[in-house]
Coordinates of C-alpha atoms and ligand atoms in Angstrom, one line a residue:
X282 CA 52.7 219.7 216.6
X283 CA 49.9 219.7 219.6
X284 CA 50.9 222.4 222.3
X285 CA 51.5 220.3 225.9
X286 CA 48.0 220.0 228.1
X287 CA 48.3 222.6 230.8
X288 CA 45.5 223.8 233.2
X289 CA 43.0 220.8 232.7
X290 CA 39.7 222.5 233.8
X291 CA 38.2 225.4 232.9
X292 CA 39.1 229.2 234.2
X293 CA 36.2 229.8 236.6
X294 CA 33.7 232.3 235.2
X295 CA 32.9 234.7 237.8
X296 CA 29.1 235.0 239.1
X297 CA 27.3 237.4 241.7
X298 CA 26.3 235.9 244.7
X299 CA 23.1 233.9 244.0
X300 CA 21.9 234.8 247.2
X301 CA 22.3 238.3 245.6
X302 CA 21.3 237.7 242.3
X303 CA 17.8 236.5 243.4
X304 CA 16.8 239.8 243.9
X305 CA 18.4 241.6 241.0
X306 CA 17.5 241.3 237.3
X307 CA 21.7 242.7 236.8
X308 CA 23.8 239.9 234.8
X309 CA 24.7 236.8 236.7
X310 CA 27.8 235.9 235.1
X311 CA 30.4 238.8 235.3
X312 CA 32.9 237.9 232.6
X313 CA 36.5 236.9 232.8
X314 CA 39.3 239.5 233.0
X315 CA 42.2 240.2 230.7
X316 CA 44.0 237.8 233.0
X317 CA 41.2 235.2 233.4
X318 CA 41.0 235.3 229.8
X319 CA 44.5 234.8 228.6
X320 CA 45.4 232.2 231.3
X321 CA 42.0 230.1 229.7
X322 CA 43.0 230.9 225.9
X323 CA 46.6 229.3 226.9
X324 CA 44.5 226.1 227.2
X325 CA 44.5 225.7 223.8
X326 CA 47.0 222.7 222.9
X327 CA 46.7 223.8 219.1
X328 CA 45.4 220.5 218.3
X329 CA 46.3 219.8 214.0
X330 CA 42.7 218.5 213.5
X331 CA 40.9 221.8 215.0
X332 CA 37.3 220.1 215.1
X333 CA 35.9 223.1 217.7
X334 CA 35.9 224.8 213.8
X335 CA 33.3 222.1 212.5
X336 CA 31.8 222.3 215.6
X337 CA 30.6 225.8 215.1
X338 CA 27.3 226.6 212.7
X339 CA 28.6 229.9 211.4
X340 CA 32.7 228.3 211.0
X341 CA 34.2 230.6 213.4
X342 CA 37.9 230.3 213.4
X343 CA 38.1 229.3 217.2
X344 CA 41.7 228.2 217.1
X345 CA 43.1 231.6 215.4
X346 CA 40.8 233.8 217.8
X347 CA 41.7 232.1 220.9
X348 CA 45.4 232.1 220.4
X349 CA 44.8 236.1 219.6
X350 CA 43.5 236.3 223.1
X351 CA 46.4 234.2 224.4
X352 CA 49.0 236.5 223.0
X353 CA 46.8 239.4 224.0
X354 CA 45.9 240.4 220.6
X355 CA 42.4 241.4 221.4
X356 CA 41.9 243.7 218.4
X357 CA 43.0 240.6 215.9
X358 CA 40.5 238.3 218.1
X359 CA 37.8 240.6 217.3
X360 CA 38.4 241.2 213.8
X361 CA 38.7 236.8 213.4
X362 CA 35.2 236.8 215.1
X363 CA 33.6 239.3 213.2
X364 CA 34.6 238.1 210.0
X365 CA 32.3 234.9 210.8
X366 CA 30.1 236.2 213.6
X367 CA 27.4 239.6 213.7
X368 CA 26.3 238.8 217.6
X369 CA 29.1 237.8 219.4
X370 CA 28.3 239.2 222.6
X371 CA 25.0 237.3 222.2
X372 CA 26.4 234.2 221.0
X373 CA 29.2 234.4 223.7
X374 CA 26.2 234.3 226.7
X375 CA 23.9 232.0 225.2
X376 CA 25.1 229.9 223.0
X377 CA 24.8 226.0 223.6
X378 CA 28.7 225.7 223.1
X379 CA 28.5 222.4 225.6
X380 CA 26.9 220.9 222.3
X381 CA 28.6 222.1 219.6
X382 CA 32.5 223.8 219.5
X383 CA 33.3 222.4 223.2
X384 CA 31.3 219.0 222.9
X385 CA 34.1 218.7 219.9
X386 CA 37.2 220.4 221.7
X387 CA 40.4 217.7 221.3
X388 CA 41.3 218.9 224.9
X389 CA 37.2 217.4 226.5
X390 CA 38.4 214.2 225.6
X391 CA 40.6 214.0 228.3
X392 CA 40.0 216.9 230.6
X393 CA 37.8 220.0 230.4
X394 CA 37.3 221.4 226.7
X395 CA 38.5 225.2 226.3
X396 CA 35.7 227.8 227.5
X397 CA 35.2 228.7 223.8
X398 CA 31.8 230.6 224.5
X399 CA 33.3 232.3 227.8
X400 CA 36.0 233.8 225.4
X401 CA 33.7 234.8 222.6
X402 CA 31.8 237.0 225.5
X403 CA 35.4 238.4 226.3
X404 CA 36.6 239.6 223.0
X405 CA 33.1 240.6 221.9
X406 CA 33.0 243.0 225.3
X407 CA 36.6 243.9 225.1
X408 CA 35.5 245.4 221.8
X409 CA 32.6 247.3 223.1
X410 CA 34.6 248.6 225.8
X411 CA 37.4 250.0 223.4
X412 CA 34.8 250.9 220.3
X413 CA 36.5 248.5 218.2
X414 CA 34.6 248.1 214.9
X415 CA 34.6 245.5 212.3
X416 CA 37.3 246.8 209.7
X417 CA 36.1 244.9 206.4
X418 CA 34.6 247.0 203.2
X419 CA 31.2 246.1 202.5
X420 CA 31.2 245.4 198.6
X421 CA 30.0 248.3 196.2
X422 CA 26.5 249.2 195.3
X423 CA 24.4 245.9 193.5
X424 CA 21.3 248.3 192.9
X425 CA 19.6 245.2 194.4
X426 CA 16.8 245.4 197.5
X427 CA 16.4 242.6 199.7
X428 CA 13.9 242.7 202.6
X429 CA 14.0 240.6 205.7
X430 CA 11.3 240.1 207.8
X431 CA 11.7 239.5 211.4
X432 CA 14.9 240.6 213.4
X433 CA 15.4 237.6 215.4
X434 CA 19.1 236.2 215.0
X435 CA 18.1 234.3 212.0
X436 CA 17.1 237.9 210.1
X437 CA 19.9 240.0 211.5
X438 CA 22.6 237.5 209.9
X439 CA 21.2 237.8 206.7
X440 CA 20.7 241.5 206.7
X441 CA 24.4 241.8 207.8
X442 CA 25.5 239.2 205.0
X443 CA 23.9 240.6 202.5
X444 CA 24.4 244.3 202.5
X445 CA 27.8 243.7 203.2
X446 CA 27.8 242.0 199.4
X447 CA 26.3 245.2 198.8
X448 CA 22.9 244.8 198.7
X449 CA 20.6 247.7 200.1
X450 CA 18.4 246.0 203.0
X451 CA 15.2 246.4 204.6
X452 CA 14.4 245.0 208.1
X453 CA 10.2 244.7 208.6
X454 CA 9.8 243.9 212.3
X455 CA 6.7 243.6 213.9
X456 CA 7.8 244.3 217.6
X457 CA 8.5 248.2 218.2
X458 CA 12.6 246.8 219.2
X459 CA 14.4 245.2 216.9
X460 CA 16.7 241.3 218.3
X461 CA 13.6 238.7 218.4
X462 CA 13.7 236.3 221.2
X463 CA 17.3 237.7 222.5
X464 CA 15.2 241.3 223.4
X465 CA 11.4 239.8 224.0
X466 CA 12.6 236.3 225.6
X467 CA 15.8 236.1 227.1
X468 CA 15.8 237.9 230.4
X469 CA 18.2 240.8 231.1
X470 CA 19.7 238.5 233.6
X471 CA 21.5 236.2 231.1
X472 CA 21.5 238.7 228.3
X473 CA 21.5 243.0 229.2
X474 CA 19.7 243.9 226.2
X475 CA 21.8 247.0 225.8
X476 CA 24.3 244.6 224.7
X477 CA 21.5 243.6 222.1
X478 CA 21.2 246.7 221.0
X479 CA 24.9 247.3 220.8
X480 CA 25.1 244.5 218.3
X481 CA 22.2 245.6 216.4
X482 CA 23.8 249.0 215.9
X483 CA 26.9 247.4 213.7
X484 CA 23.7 246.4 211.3
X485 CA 22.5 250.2 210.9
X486 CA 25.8 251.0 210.6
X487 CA 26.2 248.9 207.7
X488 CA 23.7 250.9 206.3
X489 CA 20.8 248.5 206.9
X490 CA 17.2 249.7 207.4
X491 CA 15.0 248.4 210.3
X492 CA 11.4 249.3 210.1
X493 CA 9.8 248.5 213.7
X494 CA 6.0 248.1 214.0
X495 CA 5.7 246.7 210.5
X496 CA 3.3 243.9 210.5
X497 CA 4.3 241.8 207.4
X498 CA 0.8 240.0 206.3
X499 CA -0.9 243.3 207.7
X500 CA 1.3 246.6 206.9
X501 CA 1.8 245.0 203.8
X502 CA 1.8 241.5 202.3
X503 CA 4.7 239.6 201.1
X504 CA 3.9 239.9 197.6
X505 CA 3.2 243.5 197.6
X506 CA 6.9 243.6 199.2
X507 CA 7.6 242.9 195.5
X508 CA 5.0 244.3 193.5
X509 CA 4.4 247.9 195.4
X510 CA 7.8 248.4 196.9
X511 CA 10.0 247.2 194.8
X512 CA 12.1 244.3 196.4
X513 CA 13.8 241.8 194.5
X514 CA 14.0 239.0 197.0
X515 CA 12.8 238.6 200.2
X516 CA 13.7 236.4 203.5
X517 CA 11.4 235.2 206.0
X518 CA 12.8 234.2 209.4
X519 CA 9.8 235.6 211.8
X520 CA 10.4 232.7 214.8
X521 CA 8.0 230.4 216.2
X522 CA 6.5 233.0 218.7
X523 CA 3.0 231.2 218.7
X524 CA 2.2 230.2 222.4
X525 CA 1.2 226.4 223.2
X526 CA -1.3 225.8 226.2
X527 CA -2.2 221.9 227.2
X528 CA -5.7 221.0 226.9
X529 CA -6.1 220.7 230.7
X530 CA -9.1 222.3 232.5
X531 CA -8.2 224.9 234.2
X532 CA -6.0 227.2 231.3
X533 CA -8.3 230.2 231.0
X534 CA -8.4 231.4 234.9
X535 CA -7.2 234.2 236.3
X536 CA -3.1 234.3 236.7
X537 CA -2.5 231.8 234.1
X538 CA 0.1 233.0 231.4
X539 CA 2.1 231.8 228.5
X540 CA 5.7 231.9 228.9
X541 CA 5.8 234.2 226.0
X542 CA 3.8 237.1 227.4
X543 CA 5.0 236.3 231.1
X544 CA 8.7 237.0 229.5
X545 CA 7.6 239.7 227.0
X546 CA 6.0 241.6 229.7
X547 CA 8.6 241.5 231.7
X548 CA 12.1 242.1 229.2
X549 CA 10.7 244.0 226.4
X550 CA 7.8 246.3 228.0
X551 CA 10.4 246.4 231.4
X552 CA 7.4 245.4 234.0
X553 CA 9.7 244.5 236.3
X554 CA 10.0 248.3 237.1
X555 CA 6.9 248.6 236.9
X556 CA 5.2 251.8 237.3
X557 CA 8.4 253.5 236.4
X558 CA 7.7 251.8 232.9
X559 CA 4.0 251.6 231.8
X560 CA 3.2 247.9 231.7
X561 CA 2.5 246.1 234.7
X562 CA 3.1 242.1 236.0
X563 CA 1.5 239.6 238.3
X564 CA 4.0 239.3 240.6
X565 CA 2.8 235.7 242.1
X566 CA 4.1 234.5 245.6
X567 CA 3.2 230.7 244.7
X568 CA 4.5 230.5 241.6
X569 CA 4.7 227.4 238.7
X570 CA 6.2 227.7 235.8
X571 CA 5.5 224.1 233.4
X572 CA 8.4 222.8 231.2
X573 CA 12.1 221.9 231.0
X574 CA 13.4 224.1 228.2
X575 CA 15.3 227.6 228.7
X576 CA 12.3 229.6 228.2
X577 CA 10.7 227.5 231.8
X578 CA 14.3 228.0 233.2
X579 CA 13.9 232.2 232.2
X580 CA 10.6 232.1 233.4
X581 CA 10.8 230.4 236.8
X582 CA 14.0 232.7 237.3
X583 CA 11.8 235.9 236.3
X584 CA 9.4 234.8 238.4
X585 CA 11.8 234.4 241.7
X586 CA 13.4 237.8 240.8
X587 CA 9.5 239.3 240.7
X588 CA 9.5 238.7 244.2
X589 CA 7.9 234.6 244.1
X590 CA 8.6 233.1 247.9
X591 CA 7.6 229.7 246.1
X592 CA 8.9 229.4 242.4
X593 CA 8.5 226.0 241.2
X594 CA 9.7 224.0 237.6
X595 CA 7.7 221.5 237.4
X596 CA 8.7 218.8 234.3
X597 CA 7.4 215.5 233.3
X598 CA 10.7 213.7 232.7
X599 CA 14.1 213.6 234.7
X600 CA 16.8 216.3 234.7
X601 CA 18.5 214.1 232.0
X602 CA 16.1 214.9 229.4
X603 CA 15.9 218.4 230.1
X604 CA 16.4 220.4 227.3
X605 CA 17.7 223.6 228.8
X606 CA 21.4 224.3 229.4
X607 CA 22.5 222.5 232.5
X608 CA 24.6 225.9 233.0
X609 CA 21.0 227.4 233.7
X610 CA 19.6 224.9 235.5
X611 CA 22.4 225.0 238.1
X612 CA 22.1 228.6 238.8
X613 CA 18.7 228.2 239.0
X614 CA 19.0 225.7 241.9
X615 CA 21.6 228.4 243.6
X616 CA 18.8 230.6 243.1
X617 CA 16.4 228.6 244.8
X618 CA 14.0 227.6 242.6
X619 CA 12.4 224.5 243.5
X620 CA 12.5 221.6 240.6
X621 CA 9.6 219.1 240.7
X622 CA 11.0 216.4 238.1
X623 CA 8.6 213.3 237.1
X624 CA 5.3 215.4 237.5
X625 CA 2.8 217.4 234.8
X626 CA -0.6 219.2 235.8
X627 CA -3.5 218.3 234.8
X628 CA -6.3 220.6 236.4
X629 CA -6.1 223.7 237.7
X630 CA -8.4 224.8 240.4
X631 CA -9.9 228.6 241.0
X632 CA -11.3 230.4 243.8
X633 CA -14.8 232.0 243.7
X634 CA -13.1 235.1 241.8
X635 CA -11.9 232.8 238.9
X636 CA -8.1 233.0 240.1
X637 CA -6.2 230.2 240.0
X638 CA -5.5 228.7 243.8
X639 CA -3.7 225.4 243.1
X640 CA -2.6 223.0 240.5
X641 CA -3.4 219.7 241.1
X642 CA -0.2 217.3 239.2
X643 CA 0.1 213.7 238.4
X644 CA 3.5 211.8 239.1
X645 CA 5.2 210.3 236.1
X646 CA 7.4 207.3 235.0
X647 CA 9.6 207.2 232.2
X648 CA 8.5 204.5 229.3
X649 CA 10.0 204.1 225.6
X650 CA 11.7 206.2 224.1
X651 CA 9.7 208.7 221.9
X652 CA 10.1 210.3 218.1
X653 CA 12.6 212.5 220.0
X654 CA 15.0 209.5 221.1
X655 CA 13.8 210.5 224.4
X656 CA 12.0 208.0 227.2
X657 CA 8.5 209.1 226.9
X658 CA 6.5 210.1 230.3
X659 CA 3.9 207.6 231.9
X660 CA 1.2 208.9 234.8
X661 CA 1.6 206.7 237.4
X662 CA -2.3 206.1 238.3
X663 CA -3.2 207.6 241.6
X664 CA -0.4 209.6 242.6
X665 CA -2.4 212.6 242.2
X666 CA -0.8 215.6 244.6
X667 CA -1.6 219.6 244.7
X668 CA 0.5 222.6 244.9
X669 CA -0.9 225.8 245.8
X670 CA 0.2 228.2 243.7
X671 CA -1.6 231.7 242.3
X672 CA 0.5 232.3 239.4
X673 CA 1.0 229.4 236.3
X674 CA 3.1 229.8 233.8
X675 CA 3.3 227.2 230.7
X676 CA 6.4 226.8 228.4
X677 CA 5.5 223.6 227.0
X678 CA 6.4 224.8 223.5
X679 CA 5.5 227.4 220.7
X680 CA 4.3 227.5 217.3
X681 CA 4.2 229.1 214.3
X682 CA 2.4 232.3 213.9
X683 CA -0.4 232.3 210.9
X684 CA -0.7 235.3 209.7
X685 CA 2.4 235.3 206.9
X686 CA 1.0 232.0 205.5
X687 CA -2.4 232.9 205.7
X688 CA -2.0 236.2 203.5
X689 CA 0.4 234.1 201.3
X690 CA -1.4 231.2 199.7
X691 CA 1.2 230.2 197.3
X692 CA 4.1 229.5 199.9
X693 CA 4.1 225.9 201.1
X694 CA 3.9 224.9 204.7
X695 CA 4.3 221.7 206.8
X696 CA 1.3 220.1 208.5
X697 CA 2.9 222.5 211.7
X698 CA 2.6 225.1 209.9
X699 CA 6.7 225.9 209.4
X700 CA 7.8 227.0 206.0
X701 CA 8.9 224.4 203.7
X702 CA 12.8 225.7 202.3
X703 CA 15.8 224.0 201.4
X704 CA 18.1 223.5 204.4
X705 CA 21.4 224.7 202.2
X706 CA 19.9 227.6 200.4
X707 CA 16.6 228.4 202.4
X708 CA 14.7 228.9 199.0
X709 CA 10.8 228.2 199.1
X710 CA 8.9 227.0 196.4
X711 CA 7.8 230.6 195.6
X712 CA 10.6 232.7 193.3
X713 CA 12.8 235.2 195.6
X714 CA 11.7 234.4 198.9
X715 CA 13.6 232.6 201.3
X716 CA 13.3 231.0 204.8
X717 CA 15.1 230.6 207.8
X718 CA 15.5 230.1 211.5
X719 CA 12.6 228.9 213.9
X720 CA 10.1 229.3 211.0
X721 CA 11.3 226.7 209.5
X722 CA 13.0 224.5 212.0
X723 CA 11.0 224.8 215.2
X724 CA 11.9 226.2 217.9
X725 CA 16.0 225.4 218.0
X726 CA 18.8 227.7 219.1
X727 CA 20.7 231.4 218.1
X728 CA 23.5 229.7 216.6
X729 CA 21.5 227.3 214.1
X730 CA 19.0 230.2 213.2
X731 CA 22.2 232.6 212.6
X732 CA 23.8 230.0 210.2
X733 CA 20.3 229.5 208.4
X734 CA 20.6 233.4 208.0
X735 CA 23.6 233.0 207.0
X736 CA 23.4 230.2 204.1
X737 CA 20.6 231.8 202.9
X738 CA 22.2 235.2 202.4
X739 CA 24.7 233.1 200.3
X740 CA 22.1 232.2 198.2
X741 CA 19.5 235.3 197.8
X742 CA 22.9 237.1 196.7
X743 CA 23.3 234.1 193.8
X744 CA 19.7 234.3 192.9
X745 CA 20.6 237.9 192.8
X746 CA 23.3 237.8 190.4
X747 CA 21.2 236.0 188.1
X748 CA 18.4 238.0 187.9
X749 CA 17.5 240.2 185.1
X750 CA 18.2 244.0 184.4
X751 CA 14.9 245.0 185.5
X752 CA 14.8 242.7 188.9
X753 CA 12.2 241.0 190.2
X754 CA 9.3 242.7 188.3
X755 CA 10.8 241.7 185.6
X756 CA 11.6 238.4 185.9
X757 CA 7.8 238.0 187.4
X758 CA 6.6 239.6 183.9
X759 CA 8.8 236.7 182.0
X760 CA 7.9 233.7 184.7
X761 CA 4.2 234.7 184.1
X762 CA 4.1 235.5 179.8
Ligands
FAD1997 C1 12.8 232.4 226.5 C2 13.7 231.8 225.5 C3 15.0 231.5 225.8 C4 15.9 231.0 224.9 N1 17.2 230.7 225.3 C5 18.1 230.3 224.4 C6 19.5 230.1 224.8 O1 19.9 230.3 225.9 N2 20.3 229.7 223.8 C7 19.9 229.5 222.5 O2 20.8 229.2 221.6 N3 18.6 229.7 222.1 C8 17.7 230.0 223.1 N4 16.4 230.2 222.7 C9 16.0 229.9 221.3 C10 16.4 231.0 220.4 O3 16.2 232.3 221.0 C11 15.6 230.9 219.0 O4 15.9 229.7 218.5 C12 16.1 232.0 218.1 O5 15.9 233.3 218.6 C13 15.3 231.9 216.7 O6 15.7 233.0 215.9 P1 14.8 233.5 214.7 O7 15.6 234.6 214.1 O8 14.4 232.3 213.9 O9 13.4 234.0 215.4 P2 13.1 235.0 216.6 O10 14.2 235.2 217.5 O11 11.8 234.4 217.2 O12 12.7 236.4 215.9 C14 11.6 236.5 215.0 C15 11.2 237.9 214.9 O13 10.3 238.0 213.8 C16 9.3 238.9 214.2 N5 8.0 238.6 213.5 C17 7.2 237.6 213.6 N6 6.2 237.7 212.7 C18 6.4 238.8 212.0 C19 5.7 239.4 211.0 N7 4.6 238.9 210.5 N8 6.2 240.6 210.5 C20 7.3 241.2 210.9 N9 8.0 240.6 212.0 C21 7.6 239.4 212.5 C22 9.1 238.7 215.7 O14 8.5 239.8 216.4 C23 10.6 238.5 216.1 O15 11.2 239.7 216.4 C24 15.5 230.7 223.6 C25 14.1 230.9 223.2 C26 13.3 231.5 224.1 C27 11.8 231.8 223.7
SF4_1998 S1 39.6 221.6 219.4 FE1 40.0 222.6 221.4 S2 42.2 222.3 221.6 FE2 41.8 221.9 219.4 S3 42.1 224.0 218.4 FE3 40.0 223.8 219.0 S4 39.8 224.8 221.0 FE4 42.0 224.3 220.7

């Protein structure tokens, strides 16, 4: 039987002062307590049909690891993670819980849903605090080699998965720090990447390989993975890291950035302490940064904690359609970033020395709703206005990168360019190589590119199993006599 409903909102999660925080790229939120944590697990009512568990991409076992926390059993809570989860520190800070395990939580129906993310980020830094490690036996020795490439959330699960079957792995990144988009994206703000790094540690102590500064397509292709070096299957989950700019005069001037360099620059090459570390930033005082996602929301926050006295989001629908937390956008507001809702550019103008001055922006309506189920944007003809800005910064999406299917004529692609694999398995159409994660979906979340790492893990260590004696060479030499 259901426990009785006690506390009906949510344990506050403790922030810094935004006032504060503007200045600082230190974490907003703080984390809850031992106290905070166990009077929010208590929440739980123990519901019989448990849907947060469905709710959840890689099947977490909320319901077992909160009540762990509840009875203070931290150690047990992070052994229950674990045993579904490789990042939960990650997953615990930016996870889109409001749409998966909480949007499902019996206790939302009625009242507030059970901070299930707020208490993964507990456990997962309980652990870290008290060096607790994962206590399961990888499997013996296969003799098999697998190699990942990319070591983006999608990547890392599958490396984790599979040598824990006992597979020996190889990591190819091409970046010279291993995490993807939670290291080159997401600012230290909402994520400290030496909590990245923390998690990525359990991986090479699993025994798994990372190779940074390997360029797969130019250090070596993906079928001399196989032929020279001897692996027997292969997974691709290398993002969708591939800028977009709008065709609006006005993109190539001086002070006009991508949201992907803008936020590379500043997390993974550290310009924001800048000349202590080697790379530099514009740091704009008028600054716009185009888009509604969570890499405008990261950028327009960067760009306020760069110093901007202006930092303005400027997006074509209305806050309902935004796709970024609304978590985000609220501390973004406290932040004082300035939200220009109904509005998209369409020229920007330079000065004499090629810089860009001002953007000049067209108001919107919404129409019909689009492809996406959401109401399309219509310019409302001659509401023209200009902002004066000297730094833009466009997250209006990104794309695939060429280069893997370029050097790999044989694996399909979509007319985006994404790779074409199965959604339970992540096989391609080409024998032992796998997909996952944005390369395949788009650009989507942690969680969803974990569990494609995940499911396809599952499957390379099937297709694994029924290899031949000799591997992949030598079921090549069969597939091609
Ligand atoms: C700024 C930003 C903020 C975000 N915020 C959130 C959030 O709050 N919550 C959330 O759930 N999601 C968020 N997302 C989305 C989420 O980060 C991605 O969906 C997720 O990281 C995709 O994982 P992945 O493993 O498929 O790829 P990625 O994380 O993109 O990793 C791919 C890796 O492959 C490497 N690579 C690419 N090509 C090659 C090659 N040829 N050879 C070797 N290596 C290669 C890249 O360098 C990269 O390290 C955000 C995304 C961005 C950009
Ligand atoms: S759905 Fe909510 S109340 Fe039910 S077990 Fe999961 S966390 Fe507890």
């Amino acid at each position: 039987m259901a426990k009785k409903i006690g506390q009906k909102t949510k344990t506050p999660m403790p922030h810094v002062d935004p006032g504060v925080r503007r200045h600082s790229f230190g974490e907003v939120a703080t984390g809850y307590s031992v106290e905070l944590a166990r009077q929010e697990a208590a929440r739980c009512i123990e519901c019989k049909n448990m849907p947060c568990v469905a709710g959840c991409p890689v099947e977490i076992d909320i319901p077992a690891f909160v009540r762990q926390v509840a009875a203070g059993d931290f150690d047990g809570a992070f052994q229950t993670l674990s045993a579904k989860n490789l990042l939960p520190a990650v997953c615990g800070r930016v996870c889109p819980q409001e749409d998966q395990c909480e949007k499902v939580c019996t206790l939302g129906v009625r009242f507030e849903p059970v901070a299930i993310g707020r208490l993964e980020r507990f456990v997962a830094d309980y652990a870290a605090l008290m060096h607790l490690s994962d206590t399961a036996a990888p499997a013996a020795p296969s003799g098999r080699k697998v190699a990942i490439v990319g070591s983006g959330p999608a990547g890392l699960t599958a490396a984790a998965d599979l040598a824990k079957l006992g597979h020996s792995v190889t990591i190819f990144e091409a970046l010279h720090k291993a995490g993807g988009v939670l290291m080159y994206g997401i600012p230290e703000f909402r994520l400290p990447k030496t909590i990245v790094q923390g998690e990525i540690e359990k991986l090479t102590g699993l025994g798994v390989d990372i190779k940074t500064n390997h360029v797969i397509g130019r250090t070596f292709t993906i079928d001399e993975l196989f032929s020279e070096l001897g692996f027997d299957a292969l997974f691709i989950g290398t993002g969708a890291g591939l800028p977009h700019f709008p065709s609006i005069p006005g993109v190539n001037l001086i002070g006009v950035f991508s949201a992907n360099e803008y936020l590379t620059r500043s997390n993974l090459m550290k310009a924001y302490r800048f000349p202590e570390h080697d790379t530099p930033i514009v740091r704009g005082k008028n600054v716009a940064v185009i888009g509604g996602g969570n890499t405008a929301m990261d950028s327009v926050r960067t760009a306020l904690r760069l110093g901007a006295e202006h930092a303005y989001l400027i997006y074509r629908r209305s806050r309902d359609e935004m796709p970024a937390r609304a978590e985000e956008v609220e501390h973004a507001e406290e932040e004082g970033v300035e939200i220009v809702l109904l509005a998209a550019p369409t020229e920007l103008l330079g000065n004499e020395k090629s810089r860009v001055r001002a953007m000049r922006c067209v108001r919107m309506a919404l129409g019909e709703p689009d492809q996406s189920g959401r109401r399309s944007p219509v310019p409302i003809a001659g509401s023209e206005f200009e902002i004066a800005v000297d730094t833009v910064v466009f997250a209006v999406g990104q794309g695939a990168n060429p280069l893997i299917r370029s050097t790999t004529p044989d694996l399909p692609v979509t007319k985006w360019g994404y790779i074409v694999a199965d959604p339970e398995t992540g096989a391609t159409q080409k024998p032992g190589v796998f997909a996952g994660g944005d390369i395949v979906t788009g650009g989507a979340t942690v969680i969803s590119a974990m569990g494609a790492g995940r499911r396809a893990a599952r499957a390379i260590d099937a297709y694994l199993h029924r290899l031949p004696a000799g591997g992949h060479a030598a079921a090549d030499a069969f597939i091609s006599t």
